[in-house]
Amino acid sequence: MTLHGGFSGSEAGTGDTGIKALGAQALADVLTELGEPRFRSTQILGWLYRRSAKGYAEMTDLPARLRSELARHLPLFFPKVVERQVSKDGTRKYLVRLIDGVLVETVGLPVGDRLTVCFSTQAGCAMGCRFCATGFSGFQRNLHPGEMVDQLNIVANDFDRRVTGAVAMGQGEPFANYQATLDALRLMNHAHGPQIGARHLTVSTCGILPAISRFAEEPEQFTLAVSLHSAVQSTRDALMPGVRSHALPRLRDALIGYAAQTGRRPSLEYALADGVNDSDAELDALVAFSRDMLVHVNLIPINPVAESNAVRASASRVATFARKLAAAGIEVSVRAERGADIAAACGQLRQRATSGGACTEQITPSAGHVSQSPGS
Ligand code: SAH
Ligand code: SF4
């Protein structure tokens, strides 16, 4: 019985990251290839993504020979939390080390009886948005599907609660890692995984047009958010150089097509920065862009990041934007800021450890428990 090297499981696919590189279908294919019965893949999925197995030895209901075969060819690694920070609003941010030492951040957002996870799809990001800490840190690598799902289980285990929703709004551009992100959403939605309803799984993209159309074709009812940040082409080009080639009228057409195809309302994310995208002309352009289409505008007071001199727009400008959009018949909301005191808010995620603040806990991996940092 041998596993040959042809399985990759995703576009990101490198066999070297082991079983977490495989989506549900790829895992089923590998097990079929090994002559295993059909139920084996759901059994393993349950161990990986419901029970957060740390090794094959835990999978006691699997034949020993299969466990050793899998361990040899598809290493199993559960990411390590190397730092954990708790915001005064209850938000928790985790710095997570992956199999190859790469670091990503994950955020858990408890609201009432809901628990949402903001997960990363890439380590770093190549899009270079001028207001985003991840964009400034550059791109390291794509994450594998299982590495995305593991982030949900890290949060669920820490809160000792079920995760009720997940948003691909951590580090990275999910549509630049399309197949792995889709595989991850399917695992999150899977009956033997965290079982999150498709409507509670959201992808946020900077607006890669072919991927928006492709996403509209997927059978599941996943939710789409698009980072707009300006409906004036020159402003958007300056803010978001990675999508300069995707012109605004084409983005609008893609969103109209998405809504027509799916019957679902996409969100537009608009982070307001003083003197950058909060003028009356910008507001008029945003109204013109958003009217007569099925869309929800989410206004976000921009979060400060060290590398950018963008300053948050005044509360009165945010209110004016909200009022004028509503008056034009456009659905709008202002996003409440979460976790800014631990740099866990949108756009503040990066790949390095903090120096240790009042709420920071350094995790000692060898001891396997949490120790408070000196500042706490
Ligand atoms: N790459 C994807 C998803 C990750 S970014 C995207 O760009 O949509 C998640 C969200 O944070 C996006 O809406 C992004 O535009 C927003 N964001 C980035 N930097 C921000 C900042 N400094 N303040 C507020 N929102 C920010
Ligand atoms: Fe990447 Fe999104 Fe940040 Fe832009 S806003 S750099 S696309 S993570």
Coordinates of N, CA and C and ligand atoms in Angstrom, one line a residue, residues 118-122 124-125 127 129-136 167-176 203-207 225-229 240 268-272 298 300-305 308 310 312 335 345-349, ligand 1:
C118 N -12.5 35.5 12.8 CA -11.9 36.2 11.6 C -10.6 35.4 11.3
F119 N -10.6 34.6 10.2 CA -9.5 33.8 10.0 C -8.6 34.3 8.8
S120 N -7.4 33.9 8.8 CA -6.5 34.3 7.7 C -6.5 33.2 6.6
T121 N -6.3 33.7 5.4 CA -6.3 32.8 4.2 C -4.9 32.7 3.6
Q122 N -4.0 33.7 3.9 CA -2.7 33.7 3.5 C -1.8 34.2 4.6
G124 N 0.5 36.9 5.3 CA 0.8 38.2 4.6 C -0.2 38.3 3.4
C125 N 0.1 39.3 2.5 CA -0.7 39.6 1.4 C 0.1 40.3 0.4
M127 N -1.3 42.2 -2.0 CA -2.1 43.2 -2.7 C -1.6 44.7 -2.4
C129 N -2.4 47.0 -0.1 CA -3.3 48.2 0.2 C -2.6 49.1 1.1
R130 N -2.7 50.4 0.9 CA -1.9 51.4 1.6 C -2.4 51.7 3.0
F131 N -3.5 51.1 3.5 CA -4.0 51.4 4.8 C -4.0 50.1 5.7
C132 N -3.4 49.0 5.2 CA -3.6 47.7 5.8 C -2.2 47.2 6.3
A133 N -2.1 46.8 7.6 CA -0.9 46.3 8.1 C -0.4 45.1 7.4
T134 N -1.4 44.2 7.0 CA -1.0 43.0 6.3 C -0.4 43.3 5.0
G135 N -1.0 44.3 4.3 CA -0.5 44.7 3.0 C 1.0 45.2 3.1
F136 N 1.3 45.8 4.2 CA 2.7 46.3 4.4 C 3.7 45.2 4.7
V167 N -15.4 34.6 9.1 CA -15.2 35.6 8.0 C -13.7 35.5 7.6
A168 N -13.5 35.4 6.3 CA -12.2 35.4 5.7 C -11.7 36.9 5.7
M169 N -11.5 37.5 6.8 CA -11.1 38.9 6.9 C -9.9 39.0 7.7
G170 N -9.1 38.0 7.9 CA -7.9 38.0 8.6 C -6.8 38.5 7.6
Q171 N -5.6 37.9 7.7 CA -4.6 38.2 6.8 C -4.9 37.6 5.4
G172 N -4.5 38.3 4.4 CA -4.5 37.7 3.1 C -5.7 38.0 2.2
E173 N -5.6 37.7 0.9 CA -6.6 37.9 0.0 C -7.2 36.5 -0.4
P174 N -8.4 36.2 0.1 CA -8.9 34.8 -0.1 C -9.0 34.4 -1.6
F175 N -9.3 35.4 -2.5 CA -9.5 35.0 -3.9 C -8.2 34.9 -4.6
A176 N -7.1 35.3 -3.9 CA -5.8 35.0 -4.5 C -5.3 33.6 -4.1
V203 N -16.7 35.5 2.7 CA -15.4 35.8 2.1 C -15.3 37.3 1.9
S204 N -14.3 37.9 2.3 CA -14.0 39.3 1.9 C -12.9 39.4 0.9
T205 N -13.2 40.1 -0.2 CA -12.1 40.2 -1.2 C -11.9 41.7 -1.6
C206 N -10.7 41.9 -2.0 CA -10.4 43.3 -2.5 C -11.0 43.5 -3.9
G207 N -11.6 42.5 -4.5 CA -12.3 42.7 -5.7 C -11.7 42.1 -6.9
A225 N -18.3 39.7 0.7 CA -18.1 41.1 1.0 C -16.9 41.6 0.1
V226 N -17.0 42.8 -0.4 CA -16.0 43.4 -1.3 C -15.5 44.7 -0.6
S227 N -14.2 44.8 -0.5 CA -13.6 46.0 0.0 C -13.5 47.0 -1.1
L228 N -14.3 48.1 -1.0 CA -14.4 49.1 -2.0 C -13.5 50.3 -1.7
H229 N -13.8 50.9 -0.6 CA -12.9 52.0 0.0 C -12.9 53.3 -0.8
M240 N -5.5 51.0 -3.3 CA -5.5 49.5 -3.5 C -4.8 49.2 -4.8
L268 N -20.4 45.9 0.7 CA -19.3 46.7 0.3 C -18.6 47.3 1.6
E269 N -17.3 47.0 1.7 CA -16.6 47.6 2.9 C -16.0 48.9 2.5
Y270 N -16.2 49.9 3.4 CA -15.7 51.2 3.1 C -15.1 51.8 4.4
A271 N -13.8 51.8 4.5 CA -13.1 52.3 5.6 C -12.8 53.8 5.4
L272 N -13.4 54.6 6.3 CA -13.3 56.1 6.0 C -12.1 56.7 6.7
N298 N -21.1 48.8 4.2 CA -20.6 48.7 5.6 C -19.6 49.8 5.8
I300 N -16.7 51.7 7.9 CA -15.8 51.3 8.9 C -14.9 52.5 9.2
P301 N -14.9 53.0 10.4 CA -14.0 54.1 10.7 C -12.6 53.5 10.6
I302 N -11.7 54.0 9.8 CA -10.4 53.3 9.5 C -9.6 53.1 10.8
N303 N -9.0 51.9 10.9 CA -8.2 51.6 12.1 C -6.8 52.0 11.8
P304 N -6.2 52.7 12.8 CA -4.8 53.2 12.6 C -3.8 52.0 12.4
V305 N -2.9 52.1 11.5 CA -1.8 51.1 11.4 C -0.5 52.0 11.3
S308 N 1.0 53.5 8.0 CA 0.2 54.4 7.2 C -0.1 55.7 8.0
A310 N -2.9 57.3 7.4 CA -4.3 57.5 7.3 C -4.9 57.7 8.7
R312 N -8.4 58.4 11.0 CA -9.9 58.1 11.0 C -10.7 59.3 10.6
R335 N -19.9 49.8 11.1 CA -19.3 48.6 11.8 C -18.7 49.1 13.2
A345 N -8.3 44.7 15.2 CA -9.3 45.2 14.4 C -8.9 45.0 12.9
C346 N -9.9 45.2 12.0 CA -9.7 45.1 10.6 C -8.4 45.8 10.1
G347 N -7.6 45.2 9.4 CA -6.4 45.8 8.8 C -5.2 45.9 9.7
Q348 N -5.4 45.5 11.0 CA -4.2 45.6 11.9 C -3.5 44.3 12.1
L349 N -3.8 43.3 11.4 CA -3.2 42.0 11.6 C -1.8 41.9 10.9
Ligands
SAH1 N1 -8.0 40.8 1.6 C1 -9.4 40.8 1.9 C2 -9.8 40.3 3.3 C3 -8.8 40.7 4.4 S1 -8.8 42.4 4.8 C4 -10.0 42.2 1.7 O1 -9.2 43.1 1.5 O2 -11.2 42.3 1.7 C5 -10.3 42.5 5.8 C6 -11.0 43.8 5.8 O3 -10.2 44.8 6.5 C7 -11.1 44.4 4.4 O4 -12.4 44.9 4.2 C8 -10.1 45.5 4.4 O5 -10.4 46.4 3.4 C9 -10.2 46.0 5.8 N2 -9.1 46.8 6.2 C10 -7.8 46.8 5.9 N3 -7.1 47.7 6.5 C11 -8.0 48.4 7.3 C12 -7.9 49.5 8.2 N4 -6.7 50.0 8.5 N5 -9.0 49.9 8.8 C13 -10.2 49.3 8.6 N6 -10.4 48.3 7.7 C14 -9.3 47.8 7.1

